[in-house]
Short mmCIF file of C-alpha atoms in Angstrom, two decimals:
data_model
loop_
_atom_site.label_atom_id
_atom_site.label_comp_id
_atom_site.label_asym_id
_atom_site.label_seq_id
_atom_site.Cartn_x
_atom_site.Cartn_y
_atom_site.Cartn_z
CA MET C 15 69.87 -224.62 154.18
CA ALA C 16 70.80 -221.43 155.88
CA LEU C 17 68.89 -220.16 158.81
CA GLN C 18 66.38 -217.95 157.13
CA SER C 19 62.84 -218.97 157.80
CA GLY C 20 60.92 -218.74 161.00
CA GLU C 21 60.08 -222.44 161.05
CA LYS C 22 63.67 -223.36 161.92
CA LEU C 23 63.91 -220.93 164.79
CA PRO C 24 61.45 -222.53 167.28
CA MET C 25 63.17 -225.86 166.84
CA PHE C 26 66.50 -224.22 167.55
CA ILE C 27 65.08 -222.49 170.62
CA GLY C 28 63.60 -225.82 171.71
CA HIS C 29 67.02 -227.39 171.42
CA VAL C 30 68.64 -224.58 173.38
CA TRP C 31 66.11 -224.86 176.19
CA SER C 32 66.41 -228.59 176.59
CA LYS C 33 70.19 -228.45 176.32
CA GLN C 34 70.40 -225.81 179.05
CA LYS C 35 68.09 -227.75 181.33
CA SER C 36 69.97 -230.99 180.79
CA ARG C 37 73.25 -229.15 181.27
CA TRP C 38 72.25 -227.84 184.68
CA THR C 39 70.80 -231.21 185.70
CA LEU C 40 74.06 -232.91 184.79
CA LEU C 41 76.05 -230.29 186.66
CA GLY C 42 73.94 -230.71 189.79
CA LEU C 43 74.27 -234.50 189.64
CA ARG C 44 78.03 -234.22 189.19
CA LEU C 45 78.25 -231.97 192.23
CA LEU C 46 76.32 -234.51 194.30
CA ALA C 47 78.47 -237.38 193.06
CA PHE C 48 81.63 -235.42 193.82
CA LEU C 49 80.42 -234.73 197.36
CA ALA C 50 79.40 -238.35 197.94
CA ALA C 51 82.66 -239.81 196.63
CA ALA C 52 84.76 -237.26 198.53
CA ALA C 53 82.85 -238.01 201.72
CA ALA C 54 83.38 -241.74 201.23
CA THR C 55 87.11 -241.24 200.69
CA LEU C 56 87.56 -238.97 203.68
CA VAL C 57 85.58 -241.13 206.08
CA MET C 58 87.47 -244.25 205.03
CA VAL C 59 90.91 -242.62 205.18
CA LEU C 60 90.32 -241.13 208.61
CA ASN C 61 88.85 -244.35 209.96
CA LYS C 62 90.83 -245.50 212.97
CA GLN C 63 90.07 -247.05 216.31
CA THR C 64 92.34 -248.09 219.15
CA LYS C 65 91.27 -250.60 221.75
CA THR C 66 93.04 -252.21 224.68
CA PHE C 67 92.37 -255.83 225.46
CA VAL C 68 93.23 -257.69 228.64
CA VAL C 69 94.91 -260.82 227.42
CA ALA C 70 96.11 -262.49 230.61
CA THR C 71 96.52 -261.81 234.30
CA ILE C 72 99.85 -262.44 235.95
CA GLY C 73 99.30 -262.34 239.64
CA THR C 74 97.23 -259.23 240.10
CA THR C 75 98.55 -257.16 237.15
CA PRO C 76 96.63 -257.56 233.92
CA VAL C 77 98.58 -257.87 230.68
CA ASN C 78 97.23 -255.40 228.17
CA LEU C 79 97.36 -255.62 224.42
CA THR C 80 96.61 -252.49 222.43
CA LEU C 81 95.35 -252.97 218.92
CA THR C 82 94.65 -250.27 216.37
CA ALA C 83 92.33 -250.88 213.47
CA LYS C 84 93.29 -248.72 210.50
CA PHE C 85 91.99 -248.76 206.98
CA HIS C 86 95.32 -249.56 205.36
CA HIS C 87 95.55 -252.98 207.00
CA THR C 88 92.98 -254.14 204.48
CA PRO C 89 93.92 -253.80 200.78
CA ALA C 90 90.25 -253.77 199.80
CA PHE C 91 89.72 -250.58 201.80
CA VAL C 92 92.85 -249.01 200.29
CA PHE C 93 91.44 -249.77 196.82
CA PHE C 94 88.08 -248.34 197.95
CA ALA C 95 89.73 -245.09 199.11
CA ILE C 96 91.77 -244.74 195.91
CA ALA C 97 88.80 -245.50 193.65
CA ASN C 98 86.52 -243.02 195.38
CA GLY C 99 89.28 -240.41 195.39
CA LEU C 100 89.73 -240.81 191.65
CA VAL C 101 85.99 -240.59 191.03
CA SER C 102 85.70 -237.39 193.06
CA ILE C 103 88.64 -235.85 191.17
CA HIS C 104 87.02 -236.89 187.87
CA ASN C 105 83.74 -235.25 188.81
CA LEU C 106 85.52 -232.09 189.95
CA VAL C 107 87.42 -231.87 186.65
CA MET C 108 84.22 -232.46 184.67
CA ILE C 109 82.42 -229.70 186.57
CA MET C 110 85.25 -227.30 185.79
CA VAL C 111 85.32 -228.35 182.14
CA ASP C 112 81.61 -227.70 181.92
CA LEU C 113 81.76 -224.30 183.55
CA LEU C 114 85.03 -222.96 182.17
CA GLY C 115 85.70 -225.01 179.08
CA SER C 116 83.88 -223.00 176.45
CA LYS C 117 87.06 -221.17 175.52
CA PHE C 118 88.84 -224.27 174.28
CA ASP C 119 88.24 -225.98 170.96
CA TYR C 120 88.09 -229.72 171.49
CA LYS C 121 87.54 -230.54 167.83
CA GLY C 122 84.49 -232.62 168.56
CA PHE C 123 86.25 -234.91 171.03
CA GLN C 124 84.70 -233.43 174.11
CA LEU C 125 81.41 -235.29 174.34
CA PRO C 126 82.67 -238.81 173.48
CA MET C 127 85.57 -238.33 175.89
CA ILE C 128 83.22 -237.26 178.67
CA ALA C 129 80.95 -240.24 178.04
CA SER C 130 83.78 -242.80 178.01
CA LEU C 131 85.48 -241.31 181.06
CA ASP C 132 82.17 -241.41 182.91
CA MET C 133 81.76 -245.08 182.12
CA LEU C 134 85.32 -245.89 183.16
CA ASN C 135 84.81 -244.18 186.48
CA LEU C 136 81.52 -245.99 186.91
CA ALA C 137 83.31 -249.33 186.58
CA LEU C 138 86.02 -248.14 188.98
CA VAL C 139 83.68 -247.03 191.73
CA SER C 140 81.56 -250.17 191.37
CA GLY C 141 84.65 -252.35 191.83
CA GLY C 142 85.84 -250.39 194.86
CA ALA C 143 82.47 -250.23 196.58
CA ASN C 144 81.77 -253.91 196.07
CA ALA C 145 85.17 -255.13 197.32
CA ALA C 146 84.83 -253.02 200.46
CA ALA C 147 81.25 -254.23 200.95
CA PHE C 148 82.27 -257.89 200.97
CA MET C 149 85.20 -257.21 203.29
CA ALA C 150 82.85 -255.37 205.63
CA GLU C 151 80.45 -258.33 205.52
CA LEU C 152 83.36 -260.58 206.48
CA GLY C 153 84.26 -258.31 209.37
CA LYS C 154 80.68 -258.20 210.55
CA ASN C 155 79.80 -261.87 210.30
CA GLY C 156 83.13 -263.63 210.32
CA ASN C 157 83.59 -266.93 208.56
CA SER C 158 83.13 -269.98 210.72
CA HIS C 159 84.56 -272.35 208.13
CA ALA C 160 87.87 -270.55 207.99
CA ARG C 161 87.89 -269.87 211.74
CA TRP C 162 87.82 -266.10 211.22
CA ASP C 163 86.13 -264.27 214.06
CA LYS C 164 84.01 -261.23 213.48
CA ILE C 165 85.61 -258.02 214.63
CA CYS C 166 82.66 -255.63 214.63
CA ASP C 167 81.73 -256.42 218.21
CA LYS C 168 85.18 -255.31 219.37
CA PHE C 169 85.77 -252.38 217.02
CA GLY C 170 82.24 -251.03 216.83
CA ALA C 171 83.03 -247.42 215.94
CA TYR C 172 85.43 -248.48 213.17
CA CYS C 173 82.73 -250.68 211.67
CA ASP C 174 80.09 -247.96 211.90
CA ARG C 175 82.26 -245.38 210.17
CA GLY C 176 83.19 -247.89 207.49
CA ALA C 177 79.49 -248.56 206.94
CA GLY C 178 78.90 -244.82 206.52
CA ALA C 179 81.67 -244.61 203.92
CA LEU C 180 80.18 -247.58 202.08
CA ILE C 181 76.73 -246.00 201.96
CA ALA C 182 78.21 -242.76 200.55
CA SER C 183 80.10 -244.76 197.95
CA PHE C 184 77.01 -246.68 196.83
CA LEU C 185 75.19 -243.35 196.54
CA ALA C 186 78.05 -242.09 194.36
CA LEU C 187 77.73 -245.28 192.29
CA ALA C 188 74.02 -244.71 191.66
CA LEU C 189 74.69 -241.08 190.74
CA MET C 190 77.53 -242.06 188.39
CA LEU C 191 75.15 -244.48 186.69
CA VAL C 192 72.65 -241.71 186.00
CA ILE C 193 75.45 -239.32 184.95
CA SER C 194 76.85 -241.84 182.44
CA PHE C 195 73.41 -242.38 181.02
CA LEU C 196 72.88 -238.62 180.61
CA SER C 197 76.31 -238.15 179.01
CA ILE C 198 75.55 -240.84 176.44
CA LEU C 199 72.17 -239.23 175.79
CA ASN C 200 73.98 -235.92 175.25
CA LEU C 201 76.05 -237.60 172.56
CA LYS C 202 72.97 -238.79 170.77
CA LEU C 203 71.24 -235.39 171.02
CA VAL C 204 74.17 -233.58 169.44
CA ASN C 205 74.53 -236.22 166.73
CA SER C 206 70.85 -236.16 165.74
CA SER C 207 70.71 -232.37 165.77
CA SER C 208 73.77 -232.12 163.54
CA HIS C 209 72.17 -234.57 161.11
CA ASN C 210 68.92 -232.66 160.80
CA SER C 211 70.77 -229.47 159.99
CA HIS C 212 74.12 -230.60 158.74
CA ASN C 213 74.66 -227.56 156.60
CA ASN C 214 74.05 -224.75 158.99
CA ILE C 215 76.72 -223.36 161.25
CA ILE C 216 74.78 -222.65 164.37
CA ALA C 217 77.02 -223.43 167.30
CA LEU C 218 75.12 -225.04 170.16
CA PRO C 219 75.89 -223.43 173.49
CA ASN C 220 78.44 -225.48 175.30
CA MET W 19 85.30 -255.66 155.68
CA ALA W 20 81.94 -256.01 157.34
CA GLU W 21 82.25 -259.75 157.08
CA THR W 22 85.59 -259.84 158.90
CA LYS W 23 84.19 -257.50 161.55
CA ARG W 24 81.27 -259.83 162.13
CA ILE W 25 83.48 -262.90 162.35
CA PHE W 26 85.85 -261.07 164.69
CA THR W 27 83.07 -260.00 167.06
CA PHE W 28 81.50 -263.44 166.96
CA LEU W 29 84.83 -265.02 167.86
CA LEU W 30 85.43 -262.51 170.65
CA ARG W 31 81.98 -263.13 172.10
CA PHE W 32 82.50 -266.86 171.90
CA ILE W 33 85.81 -266.66 173.74
CA ALA W 34 84.28 -264.35 176.38
CA PHE W 35 81.43 -266.83 176.87
CA CYS W 36 83.96 -269.65 177.26
CA THR W 37 85.97 -267.74 179.88
CA THR W 38 82.95 -266.90 182.02
CA LEU W 39 81.70 -270.49 181.80
CA SER W 40 85.08 -271.90 182.79
CA ALA W 41 85.37 -269.45 185.69
CA VAL W 42 82.05 -270.79 186.99
CA ILE W 43 83.04 -274.43 186.52
CA ILE W 44 86.49 -274.07 188.11
CA MET W 45 85.09 -272.21 191.11
CA ILE W 46 82.27 -274.69 191.65
CA SER W 47 84.54 -277.70 191.49
CA SER W 48 87.03 -276.35 194.01
CA ARG W 49 86.72 -278.33 197.17
CA GLN W 50 89.16 -279.91 199.56
CA ARG W 51 88.97 -281.71 202.84
CA ALA W 52 91.72 -280.99 205.34
CA THR W 53 92.52 -282.00 208.87
CA VAL W 54 93.90 -279.44 211.28
CA LEU W 55 94.82 -280.91 214.67
CA VAL W 56 91.63 -282.79 215.52
CA PHE W 57 89.26 -280.83 213.30
CA SER W 58 88.41 -282.03 209.86
CA PHE W 59 86.88 -279.35 207.75
CA GLU W 60 86.03 -279.03 204.14
CA ALA W 61 86.77 -275.89 202.18
CA LYS W 62 84.13 -275.13 199.57
CA TYR W 63 83.44 -272.09 197.47
CA SER W 64 80.02 -271.67 199.09
CA ASP W 65 81.52 -270.87 202.50
CA THR W 66 82.27 -267.37 201.32
CA PRO W 67 79.53 -265.05 200.09
CA ALA W 68 82.01 -263.24 197.82
CA PHE W 69 82.75 -266.44 195.89
CA LYS W 70 79.04 -267.23 195.70
CA TYR W 71 78.44 -263.77 194.22
CA PHE W 72 81.30 -264.37 191.76
CA VAL W 73 79.74 -267.65 190.64
CA ILE W 74 76.24 -266.19 190.31
CA VAL W 75 77.37 -263.16 188.29
CA ASN W 76 79.55 -265.23 185.97
CA ALA W 77 76.71 -267.71 185.46
CA ILE W 78 74.32 -264.92 184.48
CA VAL W 79 76.88 -263.40 182.13
CA SER W 80 77.61 -266.74 180.47
CA ILE W 81 73.89 -267.32 179.85
CA TYR W 82 73.68 -263.83 178.35
CA GLY W 83 76.79 -264.45 176.24
CA PHE W 84 75.36 -267.70 174.97
CA LEU W 85 72.09 -266.03 173.93
CA VAL W 86 73.84 -263.11 172.20
CA LEU W 87 75.85 -265.51 170.04
CA PHE W 88 72.63 -266.46 168.28
CA LEU W 89 71.44 -262.91 167.58
CA PRO W 90 71.06 -262.22 163.83
CA SER W 91 73.24 -259.34 162.78
CA LYS W 92 70.58 -257.06 161.32
CA SER W 93 68.26 -257.27 164.29
CA LEU W 94 67.16 -254.17 166.20
CA LEU W 95 68.15 -255.78 169.49
CA TRP W 96 71.79 -254.77 169.07
CA ARG W 97 71.08 -251.47 170.80
CA LEU W 98 69.81 -253.44 173.78
CA VAL W 99 72.99 -255.50 173.56
CA VAL W 100 75.06 -252.34 174.03
CA ALA W 101 73.18 -251.42 177.20
CA LEU W 102 73.30 -254.97 178.54
CA ASP W 103 77.01 -255.18 177.74
CA ALA W 104 77.56 -252.09 179.88
CA VAL W 105 75.57 -253.52 182.80
CA PHE W 106 77.25 -256.91 182.66
CA THR W 107 80.74 -255.48 182.33
CA ILE W 108 80.19 -253.44 185.47
CA LEU W 109 78.75 -256.44 187.31
CA LEU W 110 81.75 -258.52 186.29
CA THR W 111 84.25 -255.94 187.53
CA SER W 112 82.48 -255.69 190.86
CA SER W 113 82.34 -259.48 191.28
CA ILE W 114 86.02 -259.97 190.45
CA SER W 115 87.11 -257.22 192.83
CA ALA W 116 85.02 -258.65 195.68
CA ALA W 117 86.37 -262.17 195.11
CA LEU W 118 89.94 -260.87 194.90
CA ALA W 119 89.55 -258.99 198.19
CA ILE W 120 88.41 -262.11 200.04
CA ALA W 121 90.99 -264.32 198.34
CA TYR W 122 93.73 -261.91 199.46
CA VAL W 123 92.61 -262.29 203.07
CA GLY W 124 92.60 -266.05 202.66
CA GLU W 125 96.11 -266.01 201.31
CA LYS W 126 97.82 -263.46 203.55
CA GLY W 127 95.51 -263.23 206.54
CA ASN W 128 94.88 -260.12 208.58
CA PRO W 129 97.01 -259.90 211.73
CA ILE W 130 95.02 -257.11 213.35
CA ALA W 131 91.76 -258.98 213.15
CA GLY W 132 93.38 -262.25 214.13
CA TRP W 133 92.53 -263.93 210.83
CA LEU W 134 95.02 -266.62 209.92
CA PRO W 135 95.69 -267.44 206.29
CA ILE W 136 94.14 -270.70 205.26
CA CYS W 137 96.03 -271.31 202.04
CA ASP W 138 98.70 -273.41 203.76
CA GLN W 139 96.17 -275.95 204.92
CA VAL W 140 94.00 -276.24 201.82
CA THR W 141 96.52 -275.68 199.04
CA LYS W 142 94.58 -277.41 196.28
CA TYR W 143 91.42 -275.41 197.00
CA CYS W 144 93.44 -272.19 197.10
CA ASN W 145 95.12 -272.89 193.77
CA GLN W 146 91.84 -273.71 192.10
CA VAL W 147 90.25 -270.52 193.39
CA LYS W 148 93.25 -268.57 192.10
CA GLY W 149 92.77 -270.20 188.69
CA ALA W 150 89.09 -269.28 188.64
CA LEU W 151 89.95 -265.68 189.53
CA ILE W 152 92.56 -265.44 186.76
CA VAL W 153 90.03 -266.71 184.21
CA GLY W 154 87.46 -264.29 185.64
CA PHE W 155 89.91 -261.43 185.19
CA ILE W 156 90.45 -262.38 181.55
CA SER W 157 86.66 -262.39 181.07
CA VAL W 158 86.44 -258.88 182.56
CA VAL W 159 89.03 -257.61 180.07
CA LEU W 160 87.24 -259.31 177.17
CA TYR W 161 83.85 -257.96 178.14
CA MET W 162 85.29 -254.47 178.47
CA LEU W 163 86.67 -254.76 174.93
CA LEU W 164 83.35 -256.08 173.66
CA PHE W 165 81.45 -253.26 175.32
CA LEU W 166 83.73 -250.58 173.87
CA TYR W 167 83.50 -252.22 170.45
CA SER W 168 79.69 -252.46 170.46
CA LEU W 169 79.44 -248.86 171.66
CA HIS W 170 81.67 -247.81 168.77
CA THR W 171 79.62 -249.83 166.27
CA VAL W 172 76.30 -248.43 167.38
CA LEU W 173 77.29 -244.81 167.90
CA ASN W 174 79.69 -244.31 165.02
CA PRO W 175 77.36 -245.10 162.10
CA LEU W 176 75.23 -242.23 163.34
CA LEU W 177 78.14 -239.98 162.39
CA LEU W 178 79.04 -241.63 159.12
CA GLU W 179 75.67 -242.36 157.59
CA LYS W 180 74.25 -239.03 156.64
CA SER W 181 77.25 -236.96 155.69
#
């Protein structure tokens, strides 16, 4: 059925309006997720604290020991930084694809690829955030059974900045969850609209 | 063709259920008593919150996997299964990464924080935890495959049906 009668047009306009609104919502959420993940990465990578301890006293001169806490001593934090970096790059690329990608012809692969990539990055950021959260819990409470002392009382600023990075990462995780859900919904919208009018050649704005 | 697909997915779900169940059982039964100097301490999985989280998540996923095995194939609940597969896959990845992070500290220690590795003293416990983590990793891979497959089954017929 070609586009001829007026009764098709309002439905088409309805689709355009909801697609535009959902497009801008998705774009805004991606921007927020990019900012949150980038903030988490930066805060974790630049996390460093140096502290000098007095270990012993020989005569009257104290023996000092200088320790530096850096994020790369802990593999969980390295994984956290890499995961959040990848998620922020993914969101940046998706924003650019959304804004500038209407010139390219993806042959129908665009929406399923976006949905699957979103879900992959969701799994990645959940793994990174959770590993770092449990390591931070270990640093804060220690483990009396394994004779591991807590370190947050000595390296307070390091712990506080790490906590900030963790909060940003969990925010990015929540946003990625909503973004994945919206991307999958986008898939279903396009599919159902192409079924209802599978003969017409109206190109939905992309 | 549909019959082989159903048998294949059933088999895959059964194996995934078995791996999560065995991860739980191996982790729960890991326990060793050791004597260091004058102290005698017992290493259990419940000393570490990360391992407790691992056990809880794998227990929930094995209950879910057991229930899904009995779902009739024409039921409308398969769409819910796709969503739940997504949620449980993500939970599994987070639990395995948390447990791996803590197990790494237990094996190699952390010199800056003054944390000594404990694997030399409680070798049997350490090996059993490693085994549970390997099985947990296999279950993560299987659940990821299952999730991708169920997504493909639910979304694709929407493209093929009405052409």
